[in-house]
Coordinates of C-alpha atoms (C1' of nucleotides) in Angstrom, one line a residue:
Chain A
X24 CA 0.2 0.2 -0.1
X25 CA 3.0 2.2 0.3
X26 CA 3.6 2.3 -3.1
X27 CA 5.1 4.9 -5.6
X28 CA 5.2 8.5 -4.2
X29 CA 3.6 10.2 -1.4
X30 CA 0.7 11.7 -3.3
X31 CA -1.4 12.7 -0.3
X32 CA 1.1 15.2 1.3
X33 CA 0.4 17.3 -2.4
X34 CA -3.0 16.8 -2.2
X35 CA -3.7 17.9 1.8
X36 CA -1.7 21.0 0.2
X37 CA -3.9 22.0 -2.4
X38 CA -6.6 20.7 -0.4
X39 CA -7.2 23.8 1.7
X40 CA -9.4 26.1 0.7
X41 CA -7.1 29.1 1.4
X42 CA -4.4 27.7 0.0
X43 CA -5.9 26.5 -3.2
X44 CA -7.0 30.0 -3.7
X45 CA -3.3 31.1 -3.4
X46 CA -2.3 28.8 -6.0
X47 CA -5.3 29.5 -8.3
X48 CA -4.3 33.5 -8.1
X49 CA -0.6 32.6 -8.8
X50 CA -1.8 30.6 -11.9
X51 CA -1.9 33.7 -13.4
X52 CA 2.0 33.7 -13.8
X53 CA 2.3 37.0 -11.9
X54 CA 4.5 37.1 -9.1
X55 CA 2.4 38.4 -6.0
X56 CA 3.4 39.4 -2.8
X57 CA 2.1 37.8 0.8
X58 CA -0.4 40.3 1.6
X59 CA -2.2 40.3 -1.9
X60 CA -2.2 36.6 -1.7
X61 CA -3.6 37.1 1.7
X62 CA -6.3 39.4 0.1
X63 CA -7.0 37.2 -2.7
X64 CA -7.5 34.1 -0.5
X65 CA -9.5 36.1 2.1
X66 CA -7.5 35.5 4.9
X67 CA -5.4 37.7 7.3
X68 CA -1.5 38.2 7.1
X69 CA -0.6 35.8 9.6
X70 CA -2.6 33.1 8.4
X71 CA -1.1 33.6 4.9
X72 CA 2.3 33.3 6.3
X73 CA 1.4 30.1 7.7
X74 CA 0.0 28.6 4.8
X75 CA 2.6 30.2 2.7
X76 CA 5.7 28.5 4.6
X77 CA 3.8 25.3 3.9
X78 CA 3.4 25.6 0.2
X79 CA 7.4 26.1 0.3
X80 CA 7.8 23.4 2.1
X81 CA 6.0 21.3 -0.1
X82 CA 7.9 22.5 -2.8
X83 CA 5.1 24.2 -4.9
X84 CA 6.4 27.9 -4.8
X85 CA 9.4 30.0 -5.3
X86 CA 10.0 33.0 -3.3
X87 CA 12.0 36.2 -4.2
X88 CA 12.8 38.6 -1.6
X89 CA 12.6 42.5 -2.7
X90 CA 13.0 44.9 -0.2
X91 CA 10.7 44.5 2.2
X92 CA 8.4 42.4 0.1
X93 CA 8.5 39.1 -0.6
X94 CA 7.4 37.8 -3.9
X95 CA 5.8 34.5 -4.6
X96 CA 5.4 32.4 -7.7
X97 CA 4.6 28.6 -8.6
X98 CA 7.8 26.6 -8.6
X99 CA 7.8 25.9 -12.0
X100 CA 5.7 25.0 -15.2
X101 CA 5.1 21.4 -14.3
X102 CA 3.2 22.7 -11.2
X103 CA 0.8 25.0 -13.0
X104 CA 0.3 22.2 -15.7
X105 CA -0.6 20.0 -12.7
X106 CA -3.3 22.4 -11.3
X107 CA -5.0 22.9 -14.5
X108 CA -5.1 19.1 -14.9
X109 CA -6.9 19.2 -11.7
X110 CA -9.1 22.1 -12.3
X111 CA -9.9 20.0 -15.0
X112 CA -10.8 17.3 -13.2
X113 CA -12.8 19.8 -10.7
X114 CA -14.9 21.4 -13.2
X115 CA -16.0 17.9 -14.7
X116 CA -16.8 16.0 -11.5
X117 CA -17.8 19.3 -9.5
X118 CA -21.6 18.7 -10.7
X119 CA -23.3 21.6 -9.6
X120 CA -21.1 22.9 -6.9
X121 CA -19.1 24.9 -9.0
X122 CA -21.5 27.7 -9.9
X123 CA -20.1 29.7 -12.8
X124 CA -18.9 33.1 -11.7
X125 CA -19.6 36.0 -13.6
X126 CA -16.0 36.0 -15.1
X127 CA -16.4 32.6 -16.5
X128 CA -17.4 33.5 -19.8
X129 CA -14.2 35.4 -20.2
X130 CA -12.2 33.0 -18.7
X131 CA -13.0 30.0 -21.2
X132 CA -12.7 32.4 -23.9
X133 CA -8.5 33.5 -23.3
X134 CA -6.8 33.2 -20.0
X135 CA -3.3 32.7 -18.7
X136 CA -2.2 29.4 -17.7
X137 CA 0.9 29.9 -15.6
X138 CA 2.8 31.9 -18.6
X139 CA 1.3 31.0 -21.7
X140 CA -2.3 31.4 -23.1
X141 CA -5.3 28.8 -22.6
X142 CA -8.7 28.8 -23.4
X143 CA -10.8 28.8 -26.7
X144 CA -8.3 30.8 -28.6
X145 CA -5.1 28.8 -27.3
X146 CA -6.7 25.5 -28.3
X147 CA -7.6 27.3 -31.8
X148 CA -3.6 27.8 -32.2
X149 CA -2.3 24.4 -31.3
X150 CA -4.9 22.7 -33.5
X151 CA -3.7 25.4 -36.5
X152 CA 0.1 24.6 -35.8
X153 CA -0.7 21.2 -35.8
X154 CA -2.9 20.8 -38.9
X155 CA -0.3 22.7 -41.1
X156 CA 2.7 20.4 -39.7
X157 CA 4.4 22.7 -37.5
X158 CA 4.4 20.4 -34.4
X159 CA 5.5 16.6 -34.0
X160 CA 5.8 13.9 -31.6
X161 CA 9.5 13.7 -30.3
X162 CA 11.8 12.2 -27.8
X163 CA 12.7 15.2 -26.5
X164 CA 11.3 16.3 -22.9
X165 CA 7.8 17.6 -23.2
X166 CA 7.2 14.8 -26.2
X167 CA 6.5 17.8 -28.7
X168 CA 9.0 19.5 -31.0
X169 CA 8.8 21.9 -33.8
X170 CA 9.0 20.7 -37.5
X171 CA 11.3 22.7 -39.9
X172 CA 8.8 24.6 -41.3
X173 CA 7.4 25.4 -37.5
X174 CA 10.7 26.7 -37.1
X175 CA 10.5 28.9 -39.9
X176 CA 7.1 30.0 -38.9
X177 CA 7.5 31.0 -35.3
X178 CA 10.9 33.0 -36.3
X179 CA 8.9 34.9 -39.0
X180 CA 6.8 35.8 -35.9
X181 CA 9.8 37.8 -34.2
X182 CA 10.9 34.5 -31.7
X183 CA 14.1 33.8 -30.9
X184 CA 14.5 30.0 -31.0
X185 CA 18.0 29.7 -30.2
X186 CA 17.6 31.7 -27.1
X187 CA 14.6 29.9 -26.1
X188 CA 16.6 26.6 -26.7
X189 CA 19.2 27.8 -24.3
X190 CA 17.0 27.5 -21.3
X191 CA 16.5 24.1 -19.4
X192 CA 13.1 24.3 -20.3
X193 CA 11.2 22.3 -22.7
X194 CA 10.4 24.2 -25.6
X195 CA 7.0 22.7 -26.5
X196 CA 4.7 20.7 -24.1
X197 CA 0.9 19.9 -24.3
X198 CA -1.1 21.7 -21.5
X199 CA -4.7 20.0 -20.7
X200 CA -7.0 23.0 -20.8
X201 CA -10.0 22.6 -18.6
X202 CA -12.4 24.6 -20.1
X203 CA -11.9 23.1 -23.5
X204 CA -10.7 19.6 -22.6
X205 CA -8.4 19.6 -25.2
X206 CA -4.7 20.3 -25.6
X207 CA -3.1 23.9 -25.8
X208 CA 0.8 24.7 -26.1
X209 CA 2.7 25.3 -23.0
X210 CA 6.5 25.3 -22.6
X211 CA 8.9 28.2 -23.3
X212 CA 7.5 28.5 -26.9
X213 CA 3.9 29.0 -25.6
X214 CA 5.3 31.6 -22.8
X215 CA 7.2 33.4 -26.1
X216 CA 4.1 33.4 -27.9
X217 CA 2.1 35.2 -25.4
X218 CA 4.6 37.9 -25.0
X219 CA 4.5 38.4 -28.9
X220 CA 1.0 38.8 -28.6
X221 CA 1.1 41.4 -25.7
X222 CA 3.7 43.4 -28.0
X223 CA 1.7 43.3 -30.6
X224 CA -1.3 44.9 -28.2
X225 CA -3.3 41.9 -29.6
X226 CA -4.2 40.9 -26.3
X227 CA -4.2 42.6 -22.6
X228 CA -4.3 41.2 -19.6
X229 CA -6.8 42.1 -16.6
X230 CA -5.1 43.1 -13.5
X231 CA -5.6 41.0 -10.6
X232 CA -7.1 37.7 -12.2
X233 CA -6.4 35.2 -15.2
X234 CA -8.4 36.7 -18.0
X235 CA -6.9 37.7 -21.0
X236 CA -8.7 40.3 -23.0
X237 CA -8.2 39.8 -26.9
X238 CA -8.5 43.4 -28.9
X239 CA -10.8 43.5 -32.3
X240 CA -7.5 44.0 -33.8
X241 CA -6.1 40.8 -31.7
X242 CA -9.2 38.4 -32.9
X243 CA -8.8 39.5 -36.3
X244 CA -4.8 39.1 -36.6
X245 CA -5.1 35.9 -34.5
X246 CA -7.3 34.2 -36.4
X247 CA -5.6 34.9 -40.0
X248 CA -2.4 33.9 -38.5
X249 CA -3.7 30.4 -36.8
X250 CA -6.1 29.5 -39.4
X251 CA -8.4 26.2 -38.8
X252 CA -8.4 23.7 -41.3
X253 CA -12.2 24.2 -42.9
Chain B
X16 CA -10.6 35.0 -6.0
X17 CA -13.3 32.6 -6.5
X18 CA -12.0 32.0 -10.4
X19 CA -12.3 28.4 -12.1
X20 CA -13.4 25.5 -10.9
X21 CA -13.2 24.3 -7.1
X22 CA -9.7 22.7 -7.1
X23 CA -9.8 22.4 -3.3
X24 CA -12.6 19.9 -2.8
X25 CA -10.1 17.4 -5.1
X26 CA -7.5 18.2 -3.4
X27 CA -9.0 17.7 -0.1
X28 CA -10.2 14.1 -1.4
X29 CA -6.8 13.3 -2.4
X30 CA -5.2 15.1 0.8
X31 CA -6.2 12.3 3.5
X32 CA -3.8 9.4 3.5
X33 CA -6.2 6.7 3.8
X34 CA -8.1 7.8 0.9
X35 CA -4.7 8.5 -1.3
X36 CA -4.0 5.0 -0.3
X37 CA -7.1 3.9 -1.7
X38 CA -6.7 5.9 -4.8
X39 CA -3.3 4.3 -5.2
X40 CA -4.3 1.0 -5.0
X41 CA -7.1 1.7 -7.6
X42 CA -4.6 2.7 -9.9
X43 CA -3.5 -0.4 -10.8
X44 CA -7.1 -0.6 -12.5
X45 CA -8.3 -3.5 -10.8
X46 CA -11.8 -3.6 -9.5
X47 CA -11.6 -4.1 -5.4
X48 CA -14.1 -4.9 -2.9
X49 CA -14.8 -2.6 0.0
X50 CA -12.6 -4.4 2.3
X51 CA -9.6 -5.3 0.1
X52 CA -9.3 -1.6 0.1
X53 CA -9.7 -1.0 3.8
X54 CA -7.1 -3.6 4.5
X55 CA -4.9 -1.8 1.7
X56 CA -5.2 1.5 3.6
X57 CA -4.6 0.1 6.5
X58 CA -8.0 1.1 8.2
X59 CA -11.2 -0.7 9.4
X60 CA -14.3 -1.3 7.4
X61 CA -16.3 1.1 8.7
X62 CA -13.7 4.0 8.0
X63 CA -13.2 2.8 4.8
X64 CA -16.9 2.8 4.2
X65 CA -16.8 6.7 4.9
X66 CA -13.9 7.4 2.5
X67 CA -15.1 5.4 -0.1
X68 CA -18.7 7.4 0.4
X69 CA -16.8 10.3 0.1
X70 CA -14.9 9.5 -3.1
X71 CA -18.0 8.6 -4.8
X72 CA -19.6 11.9 -4.2
X73 CA -16.7 13.2 -5.1
X74 CA -17.1 11.6 -8.6
X75 CA -13.6 10.0 -8.3
X76 CA -14.6 6.3 -8.1
X77 CA -17.4 4.2 -9.7
X78 CA -18.9 1.3 -7.9
X79 CA -20.4 -1.8 -9.1
X80 CA -22.5 -3.8 -6.7
X81 CA -22.3 -7.5 -7.2
X82 CA -23.8 -9.9 -4.6
X83 CA -22.9 -8.6 -1.2
X84 CA -19.6 -7.4 -2.5
X85 CA -19.3 -3.5 -3.7
X86 CA -16.2 -3.5 -6.1
X87 CA -14.6 0.0 -7.0
X88 CA -12.8 1.4 -9.9
X89 CA -11.5 4.7 -10.7
X90 CA -14.3 7.0 -12.1
X91 CA -12.3 6.9 -15.8
X92 CA -9.0 7.5 -17.2
X93 CA -8.7 11.2 -16.6
X94 CA -8.8 10.4 -13.0
X95 CA -5.9 7.8 -13.5
X96 CA -4.2 10.3 -15.4
X97 CA -4.2 13.0 -12.9
X98 CA -3.2 11.1 -10.1
X99 CA -0.3 9.8 -12.3
X100 CA 0.7 13.5 -12.8
X101 CA 0.2 14.3 -8.7
X102 CA 2.5 11.6 -8.4
X103 CA 5.1 13.2 -10.8
X104 CA 5.0 16.3 -8.8
X105 CA 5.2 14.3 -5.5
X106 CA 8.1 12.2 -6.7
X107 CA 9.8 15.6 -7.8
X108 CA 9.2 18.0 -4.8
X109 CA 8.9 15.3 -2.3
X110 CA 12.5 15.5 -1.5
X111 CA 13.4 12.8 1.2
X112 CA 10.3 12.3 2.1
X113 CA 9.2 9.2 0.0
X114 CA 11.8 6.8 1.3
X115 CA 11.8 4.4 -1.9
X116 CA 10.1 1.2 -0.8
X117 CA 11.3 -2.4 -1.8
X118 CA 9.2 -2.3 -4.6
X119 CA 10.2 0.9 -5.9
X120 CA 12.9 -0.4 -8.8
X121 CA 9.9 -2.9 -9.7
X122 CA 7.5 -0.1 -10.1
X123 CA 9.8 2.2 -11.8
X124 CA 11.0 -0.8 -14.7
X125 CA 7.1 -1.6 -15.4
X126 CA 3.8 -0.9 -13.7
X127 CA 0.1 -0.7 -14.4
X128 CA -1.1 3.2 -14.7
X129 CA -5.0 2.3 -14.6
X130 CA -5.4 0.2 -17.6
X131 CA -2.3 1.0 -19.7
X132 CA 1.5 0.1 -19.2
X133 CA 4.0 2.8 -17.2
X134 CA 7.5 2.9 -16.3
X135 CA 10.6 2.3 -18.4
X136 CA 9.4 -0.1 -21.1
X137 CA 6.4 2.2 -21.5
X138 CA 8.4 5.0 -22.2
X139 CA 10.7 2.7 -24.4
X140 CA 7.5 1.7 -26.5
X141 CA 6.4 5.1 -26.8
X142 CA 9.8 6.4 -28.3
X143 CA 9.8 3.7 -30.6
X144 CA 6.4 4.3 -31.8
X145 CA 6.8 7.9 -32.7
X146 CA 10.4 7.7 -34.0
X147 CA 9.0 5.5 -36.7
X148 CA 6.5 8.0 -37.4
X149 CA 3.4 6.0 -36.2
X150 CA 2.2 8.6 -34.0
X151 CA 1.1 12.4 -35.0
X152 CA -0.4 15.7 -33.4
X153 CA -4.0 15.7 -34.2
X154 CA -7.3 17.4 -33.2
X155 CA -8.8 14.9 -32.4
X156 CA -9.7 14.4 -28.4
X157 CA -6.5 13.3 -27.0
X158 CA -4.1 15.4 -28.9
X159 CA -2.6 12.3 -30.7
X160 CA -3.3 10.3 -33.9
X161 CA -2.1 6.7 -35.7
X162 CA -0.7 7.3 -39.2
X163 CA -1.2 5.1 -41.6
X164 CA 2.1 3.5 -41.1
X165 CA 1.2 3.0 -37.5
X166 CA -2.2 1.6 -38.2
X167 CA -0.8 -0.7 -40.2
X168 CA 1.7 -1.7 -37.6
X169 CA -0.8 -1.9 -34.6
X170 CA -3.0 -4.3 -36.9
X171 CA -0.5 -6.5 -37.6
X172 CA 0.0 -7.1 -33.8
X173 CA -3.6 -8.3 -33.6
X174 CA -5.1 -5.1 -32.6
X175 CA -8.6 -4.4 -33.7
X176 CA -8.9 -0.6 -34.6
X177 CA -12.3 -0.4 -35.8
X178 CA -13.2 -1.6 -32.3
X179 CA -11.3 0.6 -30.3
X180 CA -12.7 3.3 -32.4
X181 CA -16.4 2.6 -31.8
X182 CA -15.8 3.3 -27.9
X183 CA -16.4 7.0 -27.2
X184 CA -12.7 7.0 -25.6
X185 CA -9.8 8.3 -26.9
X186 CA -7.9 6.0 -29.0
X187 CA -4.5 7.8 -28.2
X188 CA -3.1 10.0 -25.3
X189 CA -0.2 10.7 -23.7
X190 CA 0.2 10.2 -20.2
X191 CA 2.8 11.8 -18.0
X192 CA 5.0 8.8 -16.5
X193 CA 5.7 10.4 -12.8
X194 CA 9.1 7.7 -12.6
X195 CA 10.7 8.5 -16.1
X196 CA 9.4 12.0 -16.4
X197 CA 8.5 11.6 -20.0
X198 CA 5.3 10.9 -22.0
X199 CA 4.1 7.1 -22.4
X200 CA 0.8 5.9 -24.2
X201 CA -2.5 5.8 -22.7
X202 CA -5.7 6.1 -24.1
X203 CA -7.7 2.8 -25.9
X204 CA -4.6 1.7 -27.8
X205 CA -2.2 1.8 -24.8
X206 CA -5.1 -0.4 -22.9
X207 CA -5.1 -2.9 -26.0
X208 CA -1.5 -3.1 -26.1
X209 CA -1.4 -3.9 -22.5
X210 CA -3.9 -6.5 -23.3
X211 CA -2.0 -8.1 -26.3
X212 CA 1.4 -8.5 -24.2
X213 CA -0.6 -10.3 -21.3
X214 CA -2.0 -12.6 -24.0
X215 CA 1.6 -13.3 -25.5
X216 CA 2.7 -14.1 -21.6
X217 CA 5.4 -11.1 -22.2
X218 CA 4.0 -9.7 -18.8
X219 CA 2.2 -10.8 -15.7
X220 CA 1.0 -8.5 -13.3
X221 CA 1.8 -8.9 -9.8
X222 CA -1.1 -9.7 -7.5
X223 CA -2.3 -7.2 -5.1
X224 CA 0.0 -4.4 -6.5
X225 CA 0.9 -2.1 -9.5
X226 CA 3.9 -3.9 -10.6
X227 CA 4.1 -5.8 -13.6
X228 CA 6.8 -8.5 -14.5
X229 CA 8.5 -8.7 -17.4
X230 CA 9.5 -12.3 -18.6
X231 CA 12.9 -13.1 -20.3
X232 CA 11.1 -13.9 -23.4
X233 CA 8.7 -10.9 -23.0
X234 CA 11.9 -8.6 -22.5
X235 CA 13.1 -9.9 -25.7
X236 CA 10.3 -9.7 -27.9
X237 CA 9.5 -6.2 -26.4
X238 CA 12.8 -4.9 -27.1
X239 CA 12.6 -6.1 -30.8
X240 CA 9.1 -5.1 -31.2
X241 CA 9.6 -1.6 -30.2
X242 CA 13.4 -0.7 -31.3
X243 CA 15.3 2.4 -30.3
X244 CA 16.7 4.7 -32.9
X245 CA 20.6 4.2 -31.9
Chain C
dA11 C1' 16.4 58.5 14.4
dC12 C1' 11.6 57.6 14.7
dA13 C1' 7.7 56.0 12.5
dA14 C1' 5.2 53.3 9.1
dC15 C1' 4.9 49.0 6.7
dG16 C1' 5.3 44.0 5.5
dC17 C1' 6.2 39.8 7.4
dT18 C1' 7.0 36.1 11.0
dT19 C1' 6.6 33.9 15.2
dC20 C1' 4.0 32.7 19.3
dG21 C1' 0.2 31.3 22.0
dA22 C1' -4.9 30.5 22.2
dT23 C1' -8.8 28.8 20.7
dC24 C1' -12.1 26.0 17.9
dT25 C1' -13.9 23.7 14.1
dG26 C1' -13.7 19.7 11.3
dT27 C1' -12.7 15.4 10.4
dG28 C1' -10.4 10.7 10.9
dT29 C1' -10.8 7.1 13.5
dC30 C1' -13.3 3.0 15.7
dG31 C1' -16.9 0.0 18.7
dA32 C1' -21.1 -1.1 18.2
dA33 C1' -25.6 -1.9 16.4
dG34 C1' -28.2 -2.4 12.0
dC35 C1' -29.4 -4.4 7.1
dA36 C1' -28.5 -6.4 3.2
dT37 C1' -27.0 -10.7 1.0
dT38 C1' -25.8 -15.4 0.7
dC39 C1' -25.0 -19.7 2.4
dG40 C1' -25.4 -24.3 4.8
Chain D
dC13 C1' -34.7 -20.5 8.4
dG14 C1' -30.7 -19.0 11.1
dA15 C1' -25.8 -18.1 10.8
dA16 C1' -21.8 -15.9 8.9
dT17 C1' -20.4 -12.7 5.6
dG18 C1' -19.8 -7.7 3.5
dC19 C1' -21.2 -3.0 4.2
dT20 C1' -23.3 0.8 6.3
dT21 C1' -25.0 3.8 9.8
dC22 C1' -24.6 6.2 14.2
dG23 C1' -22.3 7.8 18.1
dA24 C1' -18.6 9.1 21.1
dC25 C1' -13.6 10.5 21.0
dA26 C1' -9.3 12.6 19.9
dC27 C1' -6.4 14.8 17.4
dA28 C1' -4.5 17.7 13.9
dG29 C1' -4.7 22.3 12.0
dA30 C1' -7.1 26.5 10.5
dT31 C1' -7.3 30.8 12.5
dC32 C1' -6.8 35.2 14.5
dG33 C1' -4.5 38.6 18.4
dA34 C1' -0.8 40.3 20.2
dA35 C1' 3.9 40.9 19.9
dG36 C1' 8.7 40.9 17.8
dC37 C1' 11.7 41.9 13.6
dG38 C1' 13.4 43.7 9.6
dT39 C1' 13.2 47.2 5.7
dT40 C1' 11.8 51.7 3.5
dG41 C1' 10.8 56.4 4.2
dT42 C1' 10.9 61.0 6.3

DNA sequence: ACAACGCTTCGATCTGTGTCGAAGCATTCG
DNA sequence: CGAATGCTTCGACACAGATCGAAGCGTTGT
């Protein structure tokens, strides 16, 4: 019965509502201070401090001290992907529990998943990339790679591939989208694409939330850049 | 702060050690009775009953009444995949906590992940399939599909594809292997392959555990069937 | 240097829930 | 039909841990 890794420890960490709120807030990818997270979770500073300590010990969070603030982020992209997977389960099994909030439609349209785009538009992007033969199954970490034509495409979009490859992080990774029940693109490339979209003013992040707003121009240009096989 | 699905509910379910043991035991894919699960988790029958009720309400388990027994399984393959992902996090972040048990090496070599093969040999198989161009990225559910040559290959191995496709379940899916940190093949095809291996007496499941033993003949034939690009 | 701010530690409280014994229902078997 | 088995419900207990007030420590700013 003591087979495999200790899954209960991590489950218990995620299982507390306050900590779950903290992790959800951090899924926005932004570094947040301890007090911001306390407000986000609806608890006092002291309580948050205790929770953050536990999350650190559990290896789910990374911190950066800066002056009298302490900024927290998710430890790495794997944590984000696992949380997104859990959200998929929760959304599906959650029956009536999760009454959809006001921001729900916007979240499903486009949101940030740690550091890359998720939601309807992200899935469209992934589909377009694969149907045009830009992605392939490989043995490199992440299990996904760019084809030659794919490399040309993203380079033409202003992305420096050699820079991305120099990092330890996998270039491409599939991440299960909880609202669409389909994969979208994560990894270093997924993050770089989101940065490019913001540079073009195609998308704009809502402050203090994971929601991403797509401008009319962005909507048009993104659909042109990532056409769907009719 | 109330963004997205209620992740805490599922986290709390997995977070209790007894329940985590139950879920881990069920990851073997076998249907187990309430008393078997109680023994597995090291608790009495009444306590197990309470846990099983909660897991049912949470949608993580499915049950089948049969005579005076109640057989439980994981609700679906998604639950299994999510648990495996959590194990990945736990193994990586668990620092020194998880002192590896006696069965650990065997588990890493080959084990059952809900209904398909996982571990070293499973990853080798996945690598071999992809490097020979049998798998491709697609838009169908699961994000992975068989190429024409891939279809010929598995059909030649005695697998009835039309039968598999008739089910609602995705044919191919990547599942993150916690011991190898790489993808292996899940989905209907992954399950069908494991069945074939057992029919050939290449692999034999250890009773009451997830461990899968590979016979000498199986080792030889599997390596021949799934060669690695040298 | 003093005050304000951000965060942590300590201590006390209190709710939630995991646990088991005993009793209660089914189902199966002799 | 009565006994045994598998499981659930009820009730009581105990412990873990979530919470907050108050105090302490370090940094920043005036």
